[in-house]
Amino acid sequence: MAWKIAVGLWMVLVIIASFLYAPPALGLGEVSRIIFYHVPLAWVAVLAYLVSMVNAVQYLRTGRMEYDRRTSFNAEIGTVFALLATITGAVFAKNTWGAYWNWDPRQTSIFVLLLIYAAYFALRSAVDEEEQRARLSSVYAIIAFLTVPFLVFIIPRIYSTLHPDPIINVEGRLKMNTQMLQVFLASLAGFTGIYFWVYNLQTRIIKLQEKFKRK
Amino acid sequence: MSDLYVVLVVTLLSWIGIFLYLLKMDFKIRELENK
């Protein structure tokens, strides 16, 4: 329990630091502070999709239903975080490019990613038989994750985009001053902590469901 | 400057809300686990 309280307090500090300690990025103004939320949200989405894929592989190897449930709820977490990353990105776009949505390669690729995972949930709800649903959706979850590196890391770098340079860019350099970097890394750690907390809750709920089923 | 503080307070309140919700859920699950 202590580490969960620590995550809560850590995020309070991160939020305060993101507004009062870190300076705004040059040329982008105060709206640039959204980077302390937008990038960690996207990072957690990718992490959750990765864990979802790993659990899908585990399900296909062992046939244990708990892995299927883990695959599914990690896809849910990933999609919620990807949606939040899209929304924060749109707020940034409105303030810097003048429109919430303008089909920039970054926006298009995250939209396609959301559609791919929406299809995963549609597939799950379309199959009634539990084992068949688990098998089909596990295969789909693996294929879906294969698109993530292309849609998140590769395609937006191939086409010219209005999106600011990625944090770690083609030159392999970090383009942030020290204070911004400190808050950014602290935020990444905090959001990762939130992910593990939600993961912990969901895993315990699955165990409880199994227990009640057996009774 | 004051707008910055408004956004800070809204963000903080949102996080505190999410945090308390997660904490409440954690306690409820613990209660069920101990039953």
PDB file of C-alpha atoms in Angstrom:
ATOM      1  CA  MET A   1       0.000   0.000   0.000  1.00  0.00           C
ATOM      2  CA  ALA A   2       2.861   2.390   0.832  1.00  0.00           C
ATOM      3  CA  TRP A   3       4.070   2.536  -2.774  1.00  0.00           C
ATOM      4  CA  LYS A   4       0.563   3.491  -3.943  1.00  0.00           C
ATOM      5  CA  ILE A   5       0.442   6.426  -1.529  1.00  0.00           C
ATOM      6  CA  ALA A   6       3.957   7.304  -2.757  1.00  0.00           C
ATOM      7  CA  VAL A   7       2.698   7.322  -6.382  1.00  0.00           C
ATOM      8  CA  GLY A   8      -0.111   9.669  -5.316  1.00  0.00           C
ATOM      9  CA  LEU A   9       2.231  12.102  -3.579  1.00  0.00           C
ATOM     10  CA  TRP A  10       4.818  11.811  -6.368  1.00  0.00           C
ATOM     11  CA  MET A  11       2.245  12.840  -8.960  1.00  0.00           C
ATOM     12  CA  VAL A  12       1.170  15.813  -6.813  1.00  0.00           C
ATOM     13  CA  LEU A  13       4.800  16.965  -6.830  1.00  0.00           C
ATOM     14  CA  VAL A  14       5.112  16.317 -10.576  1.00  0.00           C
ATOM     15  CA  ILE A  15       1.984  18.379 -11.287  1.00  0.00           C
ATOM     16  CA  ILE A  16       3.186  21.286  -9.156  1.00  0.00           C
ATOM     17  CA  ALA A  17       6.686  21.104 -10.688  1.00  0.00           C
ATOM     18  CA  SER A  18       5.303  20.939 -14.224  1.00  0.00           C
ATOM     19  CA  PHE A  19       3.626  24.313 -13.725  1.00  0.00           C
ATOM     20  CA  LEU A  20       5.881  26.131 -11.286  1.00  0.00           C
ATOM     21  CA  TYR A  21       9.390  24.626 -11.604  1.00  0.00           C
ATOM     22  CA  ALA A  22       9.884  23.745 -15.272  1.00  0.00           C
ATOM     23  CA  PRO A  23      10.098  26.683 -17.682  1.00  0.00           C
ATOM     24  CA  PRO A  24       7.934  26.720 -20.837  1.00  0.00           C
ATOM     25  CA  ALA A  25       9.711  25.549 -24.010  1.00  0.00           C
ATOM     26  CA  LEU A  26      11.192  28.332 -26.109  1.00  0.00           C
ATOM     27  CA  GLY A  27       8.864  29.453 -28.866  1.00  0.00           C
ATOM     28  CA  LEU A  28       5.967  27.273 -27.761  1.00  0.00           C
ATOM     29  CA  GLY A  29       4.835  29.137 -24.653  1.00  0.00           C
ATOM     30  CA  GLU A  30       2.936  27.840 -21.651  1.00  0.00           C
ATOM     31  CA  VAL A  31       1.062  25.220 -23.675  1.00  0.00           C
ATOM     32  CA  SER A  32       4.356  23.332 -24.034  1.00  0.00           C
ATOM     33  CA  ARG A  33       3.885  22.136 -20.427  1.00  0.00           C
ATOM     34  CA  ILE A  34       1.441  19.611 -21.848  1.00  0.00           C
ATOM     35  CA  ILE A  35       4.507  17.563 -22.872  1.00  0.00           C
ATOM     36  CA  PHE A  36       4.821  16.453 -19.216  1.00  0.00           C
ATOM     37  CA  TYR A  37       1.468  14.677 -19.611  1.00  0.00           C
ATOM     38  CA  HIS A  38       1.151  13.945 -23.325  1.00  0.00           C
ATOM     39  CA  VAL A  39       4.369  11.935 -23.770  1.00  0.00           C
ATOM     40  CA  PRO A  40       4.002   9.855 -20.546  1.00  0.00           C
ATOM     41  CA  LEU A  41       0.398   9.045 -21.528  1.00  0.00           C
ATOM     42  CA  ALA A  42       1.608   7.827 -24.932  1.00  0.00           C
ATOM     43  CA  TRP A  43       4.436   5.867 -23.239  1.00  0.00           C
ATOM     44  CA  VAL A  44       2.004   4.081 -20.893  1.00  0.00           C
ATOM     45  CA  ALA A  45      -0.265   3.284 -23.864  1.00  0.00           C
ATOM     46  CA  VAL A  46       2.647   1.593 -25.675  1.00  0.00           C
ATOM     47  CA  LEU A  47       3.676  -0.208 -22.451  1.00  0.00           C
ATOM     48  CA  ALA A  48       0.137  -1.511 -21.878  1.00  0.00           C
ATOM     49  CA  TYR A  49      -0.152  -2.681 -25.493  1.00  0.00           C
ATOM     50  CA  LEU A  50       3.201  -4.459 -25.127  1.00  0.00           C
ATOM     51  CA  VAL A  51       2.084  -6.228 -21.923  1.00  0.00           C
ATOM     52  CA  SER A  52      -1.183  -7.089 -23.671  1.00  0.00           C
ATOM     53  CA  MET A  53       0.773  -8.756 -26.501  1.00  0.00           C
ATOM     54  CA  VAL A  54       3.022 -10.659 -24.052  1.00  0.00           C
ATOM     55  CA  ASN A  55      -0.056 -11.997 -22.241  1.00  0.00           C
ATOM     56  CA  ALA A  56      -1.625 -12.987 -25.575  1.00  0.00           C
ATOM     57  CA  VAL A  57       1.493 -15.051 -26.354  1.00  0.00           C
ATOM     58  CA  GLN A  58       1.293 -16.575 -22.871  1.00  0.00           C
ATOM     59  CA  TYR A  59      -2.353 -17.495 -23.430  1.00  0.00           C
ATOM     60  CA  LEU A  60      -1.578 -19.221 -26.743  1.00  0.00           C
ATOM     61  CA  ARG A  61       1.267 -21.136 -25.046  1.00  0.00           C
ATOM     62  CA  THR A  62      -0.591 -22.224 -21.896  1.00  0.00           C
ATOM     63  CA  GLY A  63      -4.317 -21.906 -22.669  1.00  0.00           C
ATOM     64  CA  ARG A  64      -4.915 -20.342 -19.236  1.00  0.00           C
ATOM     65  CA  MET A  65      -7.850 -17.937 -19.270  1.00  0.00           C
ATOM     66  CA  GLU A  66      -6.285 -15.482 -16.830  1.00  0.00           C
ATOM     67  CA  TYR A  67      -3.782 -14.530 -19.559  1.00  0.00           C
ATOM     68  CA  ASP A  68      -6.640 -13.787 -21.925  1.00  0.00           C
ATOM     69  CA  ARG A  69      -8.229 -11.482 -19.343  1.00  0.00           C
ATOM     70  CA  ARG A  70      -4.884  -9.765 -18.789  1.00  0.00           C
ATOM     71  CA  THR A  71      -4.522  -9.320 -22.557  1.00  0.00           C
ATOM     72  CA  SER A  72      -7.942  -7.722 -22.697  1.00  0.00           C
ATOM     73  CA  PHE A  73      -7.606  -5.324 -19.772  1.00  0.00           C
ATOM     74  CA  ASN A  74      -4.145  -4.213 -20.874  1.00  0.00           C
ATOM     75  CA  ALA A  75      -5.610  -3.414 -24.280  1.00  0.00           C
ATOM     76  CA  GLU A  76      -8.287  -1.416 -22.421  1.00  0.00           C
ATOM     77  CA  ILE A  77      -5.701   0.488 -20.365  1.00  0.00           C
ATOM     78  CA  GLY A  78      -3.633   1.110 -23.512  1.00  0.00           C
ATOM     79  CA  THR A  79      -6.649   2.463 -25.363  1.00  0.00           C
ATOM     80  CA  VAL A  80      -7.695   4.766 -22.500  1.00  0.00           C
ATOM     81  CA  PHE A  81      -4.159   6.175 -22.283  1.00  0.00           C
ATOM     82  CA  ALA A  82      -3.864   6.456 -26.089  1.00  0.00           C
ATOM     83  CA  LEU A  83      -7.169   8.380 -26.125  1.00  0.00           C
ATOM     84  CA  LEU A  84      -5.900  10.723 -23.402  1.00  0.00           C
ATOM     85  CA  ALA A  85      -2.648  11.209 -25.354  1.00  0.00           C
ATOM     86  CA  THR A  86      -4.736  12.049 -28.445  1.00  0.00           C
ATOM     87  CA  ILE A  87      -6.834  14.565 -26.502  1.00  0.00           C
ATOM     88  CA  THR A  88      -3.803  16.284 -24.934  1.00  0.00           C
ATOM     89  CA  GLY A  89      -2.153  16.299 -28.383  1.00  0.00           C
ATOM     90  CA  ALA A  90      -5.262  17.937 -29.855  1.00  0.00           C
ATOM     91  CA  VAL A  91      -5.203  20.643 -27.155  1.00  0.00           C
ATOM     92  CA  PHE A  92      -1.554  21.330 -28.042  1.00  0.00           C
ATOM     93  CA  ALA A  93      -2.430  21.366 -31.767  1.00  0.00           C
ATOM     94  CA  LYS A  94      -5.222  23.902 -31.237  1.00  0.00           C
ATOM     95  CA  ASN A  95      -2.864  26.274 -29.432  1.00  0.00           C
ATOM     96  CA  THR A  96       0.083  25.965 -31.806  1.00  0.00           C
ATOM     97  CA  TRP A  97      -1.338  24.971 -35.205  1.00  0.00           C
ATOM     98  CA  GLY A  98      -4.765  26.615 -34.865  1.00  0.00           C
ATOM     99  CA  ALA A  99      -6.952  23.507 -35.097  1.00  0.00           C
ATOM    100  CA  TYR A 100      -7.648  20.558 -32.834  1.00  0.00           C
ATOM    101  CA  TRP A 101      -7.392  18.105 -35.702  1.00  0.00           C
ATOM    102  CA  ASN A 102      -5.712  18.495 -39.098  1.00  0.00           C
ATOM    103  CA  TRP A 103      -4.745  14.925 -40.097  1.00  0.00           C
ATOM    104  CA  ASP A 104      -1.077  15.465 -39.387  1.00  0.00           C
ATOM    105  CA  PRO A 105       0.843  12.134 -39.801  1.00  0.00           C
ATOM    106  CA  ARG A 106       1.075  11.828 -35.984  1.00  0.00           C
ATOM    107  CA  GLN A 107      -2.646  12.358 -35.568  1.00  0.00           C
ATOM    108  CA  THR A 108      -3.483  10.018 -38.419  1.00  0.00           C
ATOM    109  CA  SER A 109      -1.233   7.252 -37.107  1.00  0.00           C
ATOM    110  CA  ILE A 110      -2.684   7.398 -33.561  1.00  0.00           C
ATOM    111  CA  PHE A 111      -6.186   7.429 -35.085  1.00  0.00           C
ATOM    112  CA  VAL A 112      -5.366   4.257 -37.048  1.00  0.00           C
ATOM    113  CA  LEU A 113      -3.924   2.695 -33.864  1.00  0.00           C
ATOM    114  CA  LEU A 114      -7.133   3.471 -31.961  1.00  0.00           C
ATOM    115  CA  LEU A 115      -9.177   1.939 -34.789  1.00  0.00           C
ATOM    116  CA  ILE A 116      -7.034  -1.220 -34.708  1.00  0.00           C
ATOM    117  CA  TYR A 117      -7.676  -1.663 -30.966  1.00  0.00           C
ATOM    118  CA  ALA A 118     -11.365  -0.728 -31.351  1.00  0.00           C
ATOM    119  CA  ALA A 119     -11.562  -3.674 -33.767  1.00  0.00           C
ATOM    120  CA  TYR A 120      -9.977  -5.868 -31.057  1.00  0.00           C
ATOM    121  CA  PHE A 121     -12.852  -5.032 -28.677  1.00  0.00           C
ATOM    122  CA  ALA A 122     -15.401  -5.507 -31.470  1.00  0.00           C
ATOM    123  CA  LEU A 123     -13.910  -8.942 -32.168  1.00  0.00           C
ATOM    124  CA  ARG A 124     -14.123  -9.903 -28.480  1.00  0.00           C
ATOM    125  CA  SER A 125     -17.733  -8.855 -28.203  1.00  0.00           C
ATOM    126  CA  ALA A 126     -18.657 -10.694 -31.413  1.00  0.00           C
ATOM    127  CA  VAL A 127     -17.591 -14.161 -30.214  1.00  0.00           C
ATOM    128  CA  ASP A 128     -19.666 -15.773 -27.459  1.00  0.00           C
ATOM    129  CA  GLU A 129     -17.727 -18.965 -26.858  1.00  0.00           C
ATOM    130  CA  GLU A 130     -15.064 -18.183 -24.242  1.00  0.00           C
ATOM    131  CA  GLU A 131     -12.159 -20.266 -25.536  1.00  0.00           C
ATOM    132  CA  GLN A 132     -12.713 -19.386 -29.169  1.00  0.00           C
ATOM    133  CA  ARG A 133     -12.887 -15.708 -28.229  1.00  0.00           C
ATOM    134  CA  ALA A 134      -9.658 -15.998 -26.239  1.00  0.00           C
ATOM    135  CA  ARG A 135      -7.824 -17.768 -29.066  1.00  0.00           C
ATOM    136  CA  LEU A 136      -8.960 -15.430 -31.831  1.00  0.00           C
ATOM    137  CA  SER A 137      -8.444 -12.247 -29.856  1.00  0.00           C
ATOM    138  CA  SER A 138      -5.005 -13.363 -28.639  1.00  0.00           C
ATOM    139  CA  VAL A 139      -3.840 -13.843 -32.231  1.00  0.00           C
ATOM    140  CA  TYR A 140      -5.354 -10.460 -33.092  1.00  0.00           C
ATOM    141  CA  ALA A 141      -3.668  -8.777 -30.075  1.00  0.00           C
ATOM    142  CA  ILE A 142      -0.269 -10.027 -31.258  1.00  0.00           C
ATOM    143  CA  ILE A 143      -0.834  -8.771 -34.808  1.00  0.00           C
ATOM    144  CA  ALA A 144      -2.232  -5.487 -33.465  1.00  0.00           C
ATOM    145  CA  PHE A 145       0.883  -4.863 -31.412  1.00  0.00           C
ATOM    146  CA  LEU A 146       3.119  -5.441 -34.440  1.00  0.00           C
ATOM    147  CA  THR A 147       1.613  -2.256 -35.905  1.00  0.00           C
ATOM    148  CA  VAL A 148       2.446  -0.173 -32.807  1.00  0.00           C
ATOM    149  CA  PRO A 149       6.165   0.483 -33.553  1.00  0.00           C
ATOM    150  CA  PHE A 150       5.270   1.446 -37.142  1.00  0.00           C
ATOM    151  CA  LEU A 151       2.385   3.723 -36.192  1.00  0.00           C
ATOM    152  CA  VAL A 152       4.026   5.343 -33.162  1.00  0.00           C
ATOM    153  CA  PHE A 153       7.718   5.478 -34.049  1.00  0.00           C
ATOM    154  CA  ILE A 154       8.331   4.880 -37.765  1.00  0.00           C
ATOM    155  CA  ILE A 155       5.523   6.364 -39.910  1.00  0.00           C
ATOM    156  CA  PRO A 156       5.494   9.791 -38.171  1.00  0.00           C
ATOM    157  CA  ARG A 157       9.239  10.038 -38.852  1.00  0.00           C
ATOM    158  CA  ILE A 158       8.951   9.156 -42.550  1.00  0.00           C
ATOM    159  CA  TYR A 159       6.505  11.942 -43.433  1.00  0.00           C
ATOM    160  CA  SER A 160       7.068  15.620 -42.734  1.00  0.00           C
ATOM    161  CA  THR A 161       4.983  16.698 -39.774  1.00  0.00           C
ATOM    162  CA  LEU A 162       4.102  19.768 -37.733  1.00  0.00           C
ATOM    163  CA  HIS A 163       4.677  17.748 -34.576  1.00  0.00           C
ATOM    164  CA  PRO A 164       7.651  18.978 -32.499  1.00  0.00           C
ATOM    165  CA  ASP A 165      10.837  16.909 -32.679  1.00  0.00           C
ATOM    166  CA  PRO A 166      10.561  13.700 -30.717  1.00  0.00           C
ATOM    167  CA  ILE A 167      12.266  13.809 -27.338  1.00  0.00           C
ATOM    168  CA  ILE A 168      14.876  11.349 -28.550  1.00  0.00           C
ATOM    169  CA  ASN A 169      15.214  12.315 -32.187  1.00  0.00           C
ATOM    170  CA  VAL A 170      17.157  11.116 -35.183  1.00  0.00           C
ATOM    171  CA  GLU A 171      20.263  12.896 -33.910  1.00  0.00           C
ATOM    172  CA  GLY A 172      19.913  10.944 -30.660  1.00  0.00           C
ATOM    173  CA  ARG A 173      19.996  14.172 -28.634  1.00  0.00           C
ATOM    174  CA  LEU A 174      17.771  15.267 -25.781  1.00  0.00           C
ATOM    175  CA  LYS A 175      16.406  18.699 -26.614  1.00  0.00           C
ATOM    176  CA  MET A 176      15.334  19.872 -23.169  1.00  0.00           C
ATOM    177  CA  ASN A 177      16.871  22.006 -20.490  1.00  0.00           C
ATOM    178  CA  THR A 178      17.729  20.355 -17.160  1.00  0.00           C
ATOM    179  CA  GLN A 179      14.632  21.480 -15.244  1.00  0.00           C
ATOM    180  CA  MET A 180      12.285  20.343 -18.004  1.00  0.00           C
ATOM    181  CA  LEU A 181      14.105  17.037 -18.267  1.00  0.00           C
ATOM    182  CA  GLN A 182      13.876  16.425 -14.504  1.00  0.00           C
ATOM    183  CA  VAL A 183      10.112  17.019 -14.479  1.00  0.00           C
ATOM    184  CA  PHE A 184       9.660  15.023 -17.676  1.00  0.00           C
ATOM    185  CA  LEU A 185      11.483  11.964 -16.285  1.00  0.00           C
ATOM    186  CA  ALA A 186       9.646  12.285 -12.951  1.00  0.00           C
ATOM    187  CA  SER A 187       6.356  12.376 -14.837  1.00  0.00           C
ATOM    188  CA  LEU A 188       7.311   9.303 -16.883  1.00  0.00           C
ATOM    189  CA  ALA A 189       8.062   7.463 -13.615  1.00  0.00           C
ATOM    190  CA  GLY A 190       4.811   8.661 -12.021  1.00  0.00           C
ATOM    191  CA  PHE A 191       2.624   7.616 -14.954  1.00  0.00           C
ATOM    192  CA  THR A 192       4.378   4.245 -15.061  1.00  0.00           C
ATOM    193  CA  GLY A 193       3.544   3.896 -11.347  1.00  0.00           C
ATOM    194  CA  ILE A 194      -0.126   4.657 -12.076  1.00  0.00           C
ATOM    195  CA  TYR A 195      -0.090   1.982 -14.781  1.00  0.00           C
ATOM    196  CA  PHE A 196       1.307  -0.618 -12.368  1.00  0.00           C
ATOM    197  CA  TRP A 197      -1.296   0.354  -9.776  1.00  0.00           C
ATOM    198  CA  VAL A 198      -4.164  -0.121 -12.250  1.00  0.00           C
ATOM    199  CA  TYR A 199      -2.541  -3.365 -13.433  1.00  0.00           C
ATOM    200  CA  ASN A 200      -2.337  -4.559  -9.809  1.00  0.00           C
ATOM    201  CA  LEU A 201      -6.029  -3.738  -9.205  1.00  0.00           C
ATOM    202  CA  GLN A 202      -7.170  -5.503 -12.367  1.00  0.00           C
ATOM    203  CA  THR A 203      -5.078  -8.606 -11.635  1.00  0.00           C
ATOM    204  CA  ARG A 204      -6.597  -8.861  -8.155  1.00  0.00           C
ATOM    205  CA  ILE A 205     -10.111  -8.434  -9.584  1.00  0.00           C
ATOM    206  CA  ILE A 206      -9.423 -11.315 -12.017  1.00  0.00           C
ATOM    207  CA  LYS A 207      -8.257 -13.521  -9.139  1.00  0.00           C
ATOM    208  CA  LEU A 208     -11.394 -12.665  -7.161  1.00  0.00           C
ATOM    209  CA  GLN A 209     -13.584 -13.474 -10.178  1.00  0.00           C
ATOM    210  CA  GLU A 210     -11.854 -16.858 -10.539  1.00  0.00           C
ATOM    211  CA  LYS A 211     -12.375 -17.516  -6.820  1.00  0.00           C
ATOM    212  CA  PHE A 212     -16.095 -16.684  -6.985  1.00  0.00           C
ATOM    213  CA  LYS A 213     -16.494 -18.797 -10.128  1.00  0.00           C
ATOM    214  CA  ARG A 214     -15.011 -21.825  -8.375  1.00  0.00           C
ATOM    215  CA  LYS A 215     -17.458 -21.325  -5.474  1.00  0.00           C
TER     216      LYS A 215
ATOM    217  CA  MET B   1       0.089  34.020 -14.684  1.00  0.00           C
ATOM    218  CA  SER B   2      -3.253  33.551 -12.954  1.00  0.00           C
ATOM    219  CA  ASP B   3      -4.451  31.302 -15.802  1.00  0.00           C
ATOM    220  CA  LEU B   4      -1.485  29.042 -15.097  1.00  0.00           C
ATOM    221  CA  TYR B   5      -2.583  28.701 -11.467  1.00  0.00           C
ATOM    222  CA  VAL B   6      -6.152  27.911 -12.535  1.00  0.00           C
ATOM    223  CA  VAL B   7      -4.909  25.072 -14.789  1.00  0.00           C
ATOM    224  CA  LEU B   8      -2.602  23.880 -12.001  1.00  0.00           C
ATOM    225  CA  VAL B   9      -5.480  23.716  -9.499  1.00  0.00           C
ATOM    226  CA  VAL B  10      -7.781  21.941 -12.000  1.00  0.00           C
ATOM    227  CA  THR B  11      -5.049  19.395 -12.819  1.00  0.00           C
ATOM    228  CA  LEU B  12      -4.303  18.840  -9.126  1.00  0.00           C
ATOM    229  CA  LEU B  13      -7.972  18.381  -8.249  1.00  0.00           C
ATOM    230  CA  SER B  14      -8.432  15.951 -11.160  1.00  0.00           C
ATOM    231  CA  TRP B  15      -5.467  13.876 -10.000  1.00  0.00           C
ATOM    232  CA  ILE B  16      -6.606  13.902  -6.355  1.00  0.00           C
ATOM    233  CA  GLY B  17     -10.031  12.670  -7.534  1.00  0.00           C
ATOM    234  CA  ILE B  18      -8.484   9.840  -9.572  1.00  0.00           C
ATOM    235  CA  PHE B  19      -6.118   8.998  -6.710  1.00  0.00           C
ATOM    236  CA  LEU B  20      -8.938   8.759  -4.140  1.00  0.00           C
ATOM    237  CA  TYR B  21     -11.001   6.643  -6.527  1.00  0.00           C
ATOM    238  CA  LEU B  22      -8.094   4.210  -7.041  1.00  0.00           C
ATOM    239  CA  LEU B  23      -7.483   4.115  -3.283  1.00  0.00           C
ATOM    240  CA  LYS B  24     -11.156   3.408  -2.550  1.00  0.00           C
ATOM    241  CA  MET B  25     -11.174   0.626  -5.132  1.00  0.00           C
ATOM    242  CA  ASP B  26      -7.999  -0.821  -3.623  1.00  0.00           C
ATOM    243  CA  PHE B  27      -9.579  -0.926  -0.159  1.00  0.00           C
ATOM    244  CA  LYS B  28     -12.760  -2.527  -1.508  1.00  0.00           C
ATOM    245  CA  ILE B  29     -10.782  -5.247  -3.300  1.00  0.00           C
ATOM    246  CA  ARG B  30      -8.774  -5.858  -0.119  1.00  0.00           C
ATOM    247  CA  GLU B  31     -12.033  -6.203   1.811  1.00  0.00           C
ATOM    248  CA  LEU B  32     -13.283  -8.822  -0.686  1.00  0.00           C
ATOM    249  CA  GLU B  33      -9.936 -10.651  -0.605  1.00  0.00           C
ATOM    250  CA  ASN B  34     -10.101 -10.907   3.198  1.00  0.00           C
ATOM    251  CA  LYS B  35     -13.668 -12.215   3.206  1.00  0.00           C
TER     252      LYS B  35
END
